[in-house]
Amino acid sequence: MVAVSAPLVSVIVPNYNYARTLRLCLAALREQTHRPVEVIVVDDGSTDDSAAVAESFPGVRVLRTPVNSGPSVARNLGAEAATGEILMFVDSDVALAPDAVATAVAILRDEPGVGAVCGNYDTVPLIDGTFTKDYRNLYRHWYFRAAEGSITGFLSTAILAVPTRVWAQVGPFNPRLTQSEGADVSERLTDRYEVRMTTRVIGRHDDDATLRVALGKVFTRTRVHIPFFLHRRRVVGVVTSAESGTGLASWLAAASTPLPLLAGPAWAAVPLLLLALWLLSDARMYRYVRAVRGPGYTLRFAGLHLLVSLTIGVGVAVGLVQWLLSRRFRRLYEEQPAVAA
């Protein structure tokens, strides 16, 4: 019986000023059970010692962009330089579990209809820190866990394995997009292949430590997805994508808060009922959080989640106004990068 050699996997790590986590990311790649692995770090104009950290790991190939150009440009540069049969995009703030690459390869090998494998974040952050960081990490673990299986409409680019032949058909990332490139590529991928989300491919992630930064990212990512969904005529996606599919009730609860002052105390029931509806719509998530963190943590989690949900509402509103007023914003997704026929 002729032995089949394991495919070369090119792991592409885009990085911008993440020297601390990059070291942990590369150390985890060194411990992968799958061999052979080609590691390409694309340093996107970092001003810290990221490039030196990458160069300190034997065998790691380091590429540089002349100026900071965003993760889409960095990932494309790495993909162009890769020589493997499978491309695996891994963000520099993620440390993969030792079997992550091997598991992704096995799924792509055993299920030919699967054109991409997205991994999940562990429930435990890569670096211990603030409650905001822990909330963000646990919430996104739940979000991806709930979506496990075939996915459409979004794509997690933090842990993403794609055969090179498939990437030749659906890539590259749109270089103009820095926060919504996953949704853009997802559409081209799911037109031709199944995209699989799985917690079997997992890594520990270092999320945003401060509330200001976290909410800023939530707002921006929501806002810039508006032209994608409206351009594709996917209006439902405006309120179901972003980071929560149950935000509408919380937005209405906030909007109806002045009712008791305007129409009398009895109207206080309206925002309270809407808030209860918002909580009930995510009951499965809260049960899960309670099981892994306890009731006290769950109360704090729900409070921060409400703040995030309201931030998403602001992002939707601003994005819709920008869509109406800015022709350039409306055309953000009209020009696509060239892909193979």
Short mmCIF file of C-alpha atoms in Angstrom, two decimals:
data_model
loop_
_atom_site.label_atom_id
_atom_site.label_comp_id
_atom_site.label_asym_id
_atom_site.label_seq_id
_atom_site.Cartn_x
_atom_site.Cartn_y
_atom_site.Cartn_z
CA MET A 1 0.00 0.00 0.00
CA VAL A 2 1.42 3.36 -1.02
CA ALA A 3 1.61 5.87 1.83
CA VAL A 4 0.02 9.25 1.14
CA SER A 5 2.24 12.09 2.24
CA ALA A 6 0.77 14.77 4.47
CA PRO A 7 0.01 18.04 2.65
CA LEU A 8 2.17 21.09 3.25
CA VAL A 9 0.14 23.67 5.17
CA SER A 10 1.12 27.31 4.79
CA VAL A 11 0.11 29.17 7.95
CA ILE A 12 -0.21 32.90 7.22
CA VAL A 13 -0.05 35.21 10.23
CA PRO A 14 -0.93 38.88 9.57
CA ASN A 15 0.43 41.11 12.32
CA TYR A 16 0.38 44.74 13.35
CA ASN A 17 1.94 45.71 16.70
CA TYR A 18 1.10 42.45 18.46
CA ALA A 19 4.59 41.42 19.49
CA ARG A 20 3.47 40.02 22.85
CA THR A 21 0.85 37.67 21.46
CA LEU A 22 2.80 36.96 18.26
CA ARG A 23 5.40 35.16 20.36
CA LEU A 24 2.68 32.91 21.84
CA CYS A 25 1.08 32.42 18.41
CA LEU A 26 4.33 31.23 16.84
CA ALA A 27 5.22 29.05 19.82
CA ALA A 28 1.86 27.29 19.41
CA LEU A 29 2.48 26.77 15.68
CA ARG A 30 5.82 25.17 16.54
CA GLU A 31 3.93 22.60 18.67
CA GLN A 32 1.46 21.52 15.96
CA THR A 33 1.11 17.77 15.53
CA HIS A 34 0.68 18.15 11.76
CA ARG A 35 3.82 18.26 9.65
CA PRO A 36 4.92 19.78 7.34
CA VAL A 37 3.97 23.38 8.19
CA GLU A 38 5.26 26.53 6.49
CA VAL A 39 4.87 29.63 8.68
CA ILE A 40 4.70 33.05 7.01
CA VAL A 41 4.41 36.16 9.17
CA VAL A 42 3.36 39.30 7.31
CA ASP A 43 4.31 42.28 9.43
CA ASP A 44 2.01 45.10 8.39
CA GLY A 45 4.12 48.14 9.20
CA SER A 46 4.49 47.46 12.93
CA THR A 47 6.21 50.02 15.10
CA ASP A 48 6.98 47.58 17.92
CA ASP A 49 9.47 44.68 17.82
CA SER A 50 7.07 42.27 16.09
CA ALA A 51 9.41 41.60 13.15
CA ALA A 52 12.29 40.79 15.50
CA VAL A 53 10.05 38.42 17.46
CA ALA A 54 9.06 36.59 14.28
CA GLU A 55 12.65 36.39 13.06
CA SER A 56 13.71 34.83 16.38
CA PHE A 57 11.74 31.67 15.48
CA PRO A 58 13.81 29.38 13.21
CA GLY A 59 12.17 28.61 9.89
CA VAL A 60 9.59 31.40 10.06
CA ARG A 61 9.47 33.47 6.89
CA VAL A 62 8.90 37.18 7.57
CA LEU A 63 7.42 39.50 4.95
CA ARG A 64 6.79 43.21 5.41
CA THR A 65 4.40 45.73 3.94
CA PRO A 66 5.92 49.19 3.29
CA VAL A 67 3.18 50.87 5.34
CA ASN A 68 0.33 49.69 7.51
CA SER A 69 -2.28 48.61 4.96
CA GLY A 70 -4.73 46.42 6.87
CA PRO A 71 -5.20 42.68 7.38
CA SER A 72 -6.63 42.06 3.92
CA VAL A 73 -3.46 43.28 2.24
CA ALA A 74 -1.27 41.35 4.70
CA ARG A 75 -3.18 38.10 4.22
CA ASN A 76 -3.09 38.47 0.42
CA LEU A 77 0.67 39.03 0.48
CA GLY A 78 1.15 35.90 2.57
CA ALA A 79 -1.10 33.83 0.32
CA GLU A 80 0.85 34.93 -2.76
CA ALA A 81 4.11 33.80 -1.16
CA ALA A 82 2.77 30.50 0.19
CA THR A 83 3.77 27.17 -1.35
CA GLY A 84 1.48 24.82 0.57
CA GLU A 85 -1.48 22.78 -0.63
CA ILE A 86 -3.57 24.30 2.15
CA LEU A 87 -3.57 27.90 3.35
CA MET A 88 -4.35 28.53 7.00
CA PHE A 89 -4.90 32.12 8.09
CA VAL A 90 -4.24 32.60 11.81
CA ASP A 91 -4.37 35.99 13.52
CA SER A 92 -1.33 36.98 15.54
CA ASP A 93 -3.38 37.19 18.75
CA VAL A 94 -4.42 33.51 18.53
CA ALA A 95 -2.50 30.48 19.85
CA LEU A 96 -3.81 27.29 18.24
CA ALA A 97 -4.33 24.06 20.14
CA PRO A 98 -1.66 21.47 19.15
CA ASP A 99 -4.08 19.47 16.99
CA ALA A 100 -5.78 22.44 15.29
CA VAL A 101 -3.94 22.25 11.96
CA ALA A 102 -4.20 18.45 11.83
CA THR A 103 -7.96 18.56 12.49
CA ALA A 104 -8.58 21.20 9.81
CA VAL A 105 -6.54 19.18 7.30
CA ALA A 106 -8.49 16.01 8.14
CA ILE A 107 -11.85 17.75 7.55
CA LEU A 108 -10.74 19.15 4.20
CA ARG A 109 -9.29 15.77 3.19
CA ASP A 110 -12.27 13.63 4.22
CA GLU A 111 -15.06 15.96 3.02
CA PRO A 112 -14.35 17.21 -0.52
CA GLY A 113 -17.41 19.46 -0.55
CA VAL A 114 -16.01 21.54 2.29
CA GLY A 115 -14.08 24.48 0.84
CA ALA A 116 -13.07 26.15 4.09
CA VAL A 117 -12.85 25.38 7.79
CA CYS A 118 -13.32 28.10 10.43
CA GLY A 119 -12.08 27.50 13.95
CA ASN A 120 -13.42 28.73 17.26
CA TYR A 121 -11.92 30.54 20.24
CA ASP A 122 -11.35 28.74 23.52
CA THR A 123 -13.45 29.90 26.48
CA VAL A 124 -10.23 30.94 28.24
CA PRO A 125 -8.37 34.03 26.91
CA LEU A 126 -4.80 33.71 25.70
CA ILE A 127 -3.64 36.25 28.30
CA ASP A 128 -5.61 36.83 31.50
CA GLY A 129 -6.85 40.37 31.91
CA THR A 130 -10.03 42.40 32.32
CA PHE A 131 -13.68 41.41 32.53
CA THR A 132 -14.20 43.07 29.13
CA LYS A 133 -11.62 40.77 27.57
CA ASP A 134 -13.13 37.69 29.20
CA TYR A 135 -16.67 38.68 28.16
CA ARG A 136 -15.63 39.28 24.55
CA ASN A 137 -13.79 35.97 24.38
CA LEU A 138 -16.60 33.93 25.97
CA TYR A 139 -19.31 35.61 23.93
CA ARG A 140 -17.55 34.96 20.64
CA HIS A 141 -16.91 31.36 21.68
CA TRP A 142 -20.64 30.99 22.23
CA TYR A 143 -21.52 32.78 18.98
CA PHE A 144 -19.31 30.47 16.93
CA ARG A 145 -20.36 27.43 18.94
CA ALA A 146 -24.04 28.18 18.27
CA ALA A 147 -23.26 28.52 14.53
CA GLU A 148 -21.32 25.23 14.39
CA GLY A 149 -21.77 23.34 11.14
CA SER A 150 -22.34 24.82 7.69
CA ILE A 151 -22.34 28.63 7.79
CA THR A 152 -23.30 31.41 5.41
CA GLY A 153 -23.22 35.19 5.63
CA PHE A 154 -20.12 35.55 7.74
CA LEU A 155 -16.64 34.12 7.91
CA SER A 156 -14.25 34.02 10.85
CA THR A 157 -10.88 34.97 9.39
CA ALA A 158 -8.99 34.58 12.69
CA ILE A 159 -8.69 30.80 12.21
CA LEU A 160 -9.43 29.83 8.62
CA ALA A 161 -8.14 26.90 6.56
CA VAL A 162 -8.69 26.85 2.78
CA PRO A 163 -7.18 24.57 0.11
CA THR A 164 -4.94 26.60 -2.20
CA ARG A 165 -6.94 25.44 -5.25
CA VAL A 166 -10.11 26.82 -3.64
CA TRP A 167 -8.45 30.11 -2.72
CA ALA A 168 -7.40 30.51 -6.36
CA GLN A 169 -11.11 30.50 -7.23
CA VAL A 170 -12.52 32.70 -4.44
CA GLY A 171 -9.67 34.92 -3.24
CA PRO A 172 -8.16 37.36 -2.65
CA PHE A 173 -9.44 39.47 0.24
CA ASN A 174 -10.69 42.84 -0.90
CA PRO A 175 -7.80 45.18 0.04
CA ARG A 176 -10.20 48.08 0.65
CA LEU A 177 -11.96 46.20 3.46
CA THR A 178 -10.45 46.02 6.95
CA GLN A 179 -13.39 45.06 9.18
CA SER A 180 -15.81 43.27 6.84
CA GLU A 181 -13.52 41.27 4.57
CA GLY A 182 -14.85 38.00 6.00
CA ALA A 183 -18.42 38.61 4.86
CA ASP A 184 -17.15 39.55 1.39
CA VAL A 185 -15.09 36.37 0.93
CA SER A 186 -17.80 34.26 2.57
CA GLU A 187 -20.23 35.07 -0.22
CA ARG A 188 -17.82 33.90 -2.90
CA LEU A 189 -16.93 30.79 -0.93
CA THR A 190 -20.47 29.68 -0.16
CA ASP A 191 -21.50 30.13 -3.79
CA ARG A 192 -19.24 27.16 -4.60
CA TYR A 193 -18.48 25.23 -1.42
CA GLU A 194 -19.63 24.42 2.07
CA VAL A 195 -17.93 26.47 4.78
CA ARG A 196 -17.62 24.57 8.05
CA MET A 197 -17.49 26.17 11.49
CA THR A 198 -16.14 23.80 14.11
CA THR A 199 -14.99 23.95 17.72
CA ARG A 200 -12.78 20.94 16.99
CA VAL A 201 -10.34 23.49 15.51
CA ILE A 202 -9.70 25.81 18.42
CA GLY A 203 -7.28 28.40 19.70
CA ARG A 204 -6.89 30.73 22.66
CA HIS A 205 -7.51 34.36 21.73
CA ASP A 206 -6.36 37.64 23.29
CA ASP A 207 -9.31 39.99 22.90
CA ASP A 208 -9.65 43.71 23.60
CA ALA A 209 -8.87 44.60 27.21
CA THR A 210 -10.70 47.92 27.49
CA LEU A 211 -14.37 48.72 27.07
CA ARG A 212 -13.62 51.78 24.92
CA VAL A 213 -11.64 49.77 22.36
CA ALA A 214 -14.11 46.87 22.37
CA LEU A 215 -17.16 49.08 21.83
CA GLY A 216 -15.30 51.08 19.19
CA LYS A 217 -14.67 47.89 17.20
CA VAL A 218 -18.27 46.71 17.61
CA PHE A 219 -19.55 50.07 16.33
CA THR A 220 -17.16 50.17 13.36
CA ARG A 221 -17.73 46.57 12.31
CA THR A 222 -21.49 47.03 12.44
CA ARG A 223 -21.40 50.30 10.51
CA VAL A 224 -19.20 49.04 7.67
CA HIS A 225 -21.34 45.92 7.16
CA ILE A 226 -24.37 48.05 6.23
CA PRO A 227 -23.35 48.62 2.57
CA PHE A 228 -22.53 44.91 2.21
CA PHE A 229 -26.00 43.77 3.24
CA LEU A 230 -27.85 46.53 1.39
CA HIS A 231 -25.76 46.13 -1.76
CA ARG A 232 -26.47 42.37 -1.70
CA ARG A 233 -30.16 43.08 -0.93
CA ARG A 234 -29.81 41.21 2.37
CA VAL A 235 -31.72 43.67 4.54
CA VAL A 236 -32.36 41.04 7.23
CA GLY A 237 -28.62 40.79 7.73
CA VAL A 238 -28.50 44.39 8.95
CA VAL A 239 -30.18 43.39 12.20
CA THR A 240 -29.12 39.76 12.45
CA SER A 241 -25.43 39.89 11.61
CA ALA A 242 -22.95 42.15 13.39
CA GLU A 243 -22.40 40.38 16.71
CA SER A 244 -25.92 39.70 17.97
CA GLY A 245 -29.02 38.50 16.22
CA THR A 246 -31.31 39.65 19.02
CA GLY A 247 -30.50 43.33 19.32
CA LEU A 248 -33.75 44.81 18.00
CA ALA A 249 -35.66 44.36 21.28
CA SER A 250 -32.88 46.09 23.23
CA TRP A 251 -32.86 49.01 20.76
CA LEU A 252 -36.64 49.39 21.11
CA ALA A 253 -36.34 49.16 24.90
CA ALA A 254 -33.82 52.01 24.90
CA ALA A 255 -35.95 54.07 22.51
CA SER A 256 -39.06 53.62 24.68
CA THR A 257 -37.33 54.58 27.95
CA PRO A 258 -38.76 58.16 27.87
CA LEU A 259 -42.37 56.87 27.66
CA PRO A 260 -43.04 56.96 31.45
CA LEU A 261 -42.02 60.63 31.51
CA LEU A 262 -44.10 61.52 28.47
CA ALA A 263 -47.20 59.38 28.96
CA GLY A 264 -47.30 58.35 32.61
CA PRO A 265 -45.75 55.71 34.95
CA ALA A 266 -47.82 52.85 33.52
CA TRP A 267 -45.82 53.09 30.30
CA ALA A 268 -42.70 51.92 32.18
CA ALA A 269 -43.94 48.44 31.43
CA VAL A 270 -43.09 48.86 27.75
CA PRO A 271 -39.27 49.17 28.03
CA LEU A 272 -39.26 46.58 30.83
CA LEU A 273 -41.15 44.06 28.69
CA LEU A 274 -38.90 44.73 25.72
CA LEU A 275 -35.83 44.27 27.89
CA ALA A 276 -37.25 40.98 29.19
CA LEU A 277 -37.89 39.89 25.60
CA TRP A 278 -34.26 40.73 24.73
CA LEU A 279 -33.01 38.63 27.65
CA LEU A 280 -35.28 35.70 26.81
CA SER A 281 -34.19 35.70 23.16
CA ASP A 282 -30.68 34.84 24.33
CA ALA A 283 -31.72 32.45 27.10
CA ARG A 284 -29.61 29.59 25.77
CA MET A 285 -26.51 31.77 25.83
CA TYR A 286 -27.12 32.89 29.41
CA ARG A 287 -27.66 29.30 30.53
CA TYR A 288 -24.35 28.39 28.96
CA VAL A 289 -22.54 31.33 30.58
CA ARG A 290 -24.04 30.42 33.96
CA ALA A 291 -22.87 26.84 33.56
CA VAL A 292 -19.25 27.79 32.82
CA ARG A 293 -18.87 30.94 34.94
CA GLY A 294 -21.63 31.01 37.58
CA PRO A 295 -24.65 33.27 38.30
CA GLY A 296 -22.73 36.35 39.50
CA TYR A 297 -20.62 36.43 36.37
CA THR A 298 -23.74 35.94 34.24
CA LEU A 299 -25.35 39.11 35.64
CA ARG A 300 -22.26 41.15 34.78
CA PHE A 301 -22.09 39.43 31.39
CA ALA A 302 -25.72 40.38 30.63
CA GLY A 303 -25.07 44.01 31.59
CA LEU A 304 -22.09 44.32 29.29
CA HIS A 305 -23.90 42.42 26.55
CA LEU A 306 -26.71 44.96 26.74
CA LEU A 307 -24.21 47.78 26.27
CA VAL A 308 -22.73 45.97 23.26
CA SER A 309 -26.19 45.39 21.81
CA LEU A 310 -27.03 49.09 22.11
CA THR A 311 -23.71 49.96 20.47
CA ILE A 312 -24.67 47.71 17.56
CA GLY A 313 -27.91 49.66 17.27
CA VAL A 314 -26.00 52.93 17.04
CA GLY A 315 -23.71 51.36 14.42
CA VAL A 316 -26.71 50.29 12.33
CA ALA A 317 -28.26 53.75 12.56
CA VAL A 318 -25.06 55.57 11.63
CA GLY A 319 -24.37 53.10 8.83
CA LEU A 320 -27.82 53.62 7.34
CA VAL A 321 -27.43 57.41 7.45
CA GLN A 322 -23.98 57.12 5.88
CA TRP A 323 -25.45 54.84 3.20
CA LEU A 324 -28.03 57.48 2.34
CA LEU A 325 -25.60 60.40 2.29
CA SER A 326 -22.34 58.97 0.98
CA ARG A 327 -22.02 57.59 -2.54
CA ARG A 328 -18.51 56.39 -1.73
CA PHE A 329 -19.82 54.41 1.26
CA ARG A 330 -22.58 52.85 -0.88
CA ARG A 331 -19.99 51.72 -3.42
CA LEU A 332 -17.70 50.08 -0.86
CA TYR A 333 -18.59 46.57 -2.06
CA GLU A 334 -19.30 47.28 -5.71
CA GLU A 335 -15.73 46.81 -6.91
CA GLN A 336 -14.53 43.28 -6.28
CA PRO A 337 -11.00 41.88 -6.49
CA ALA A 338 -10.41 39.70 -9.53
CA VAL A 339 -11.14 36.01 -9.00
CA ALA A 340 -10.86 32.97 -11.21
CA ALA A 341 -13.85 32.00 -13.30
#
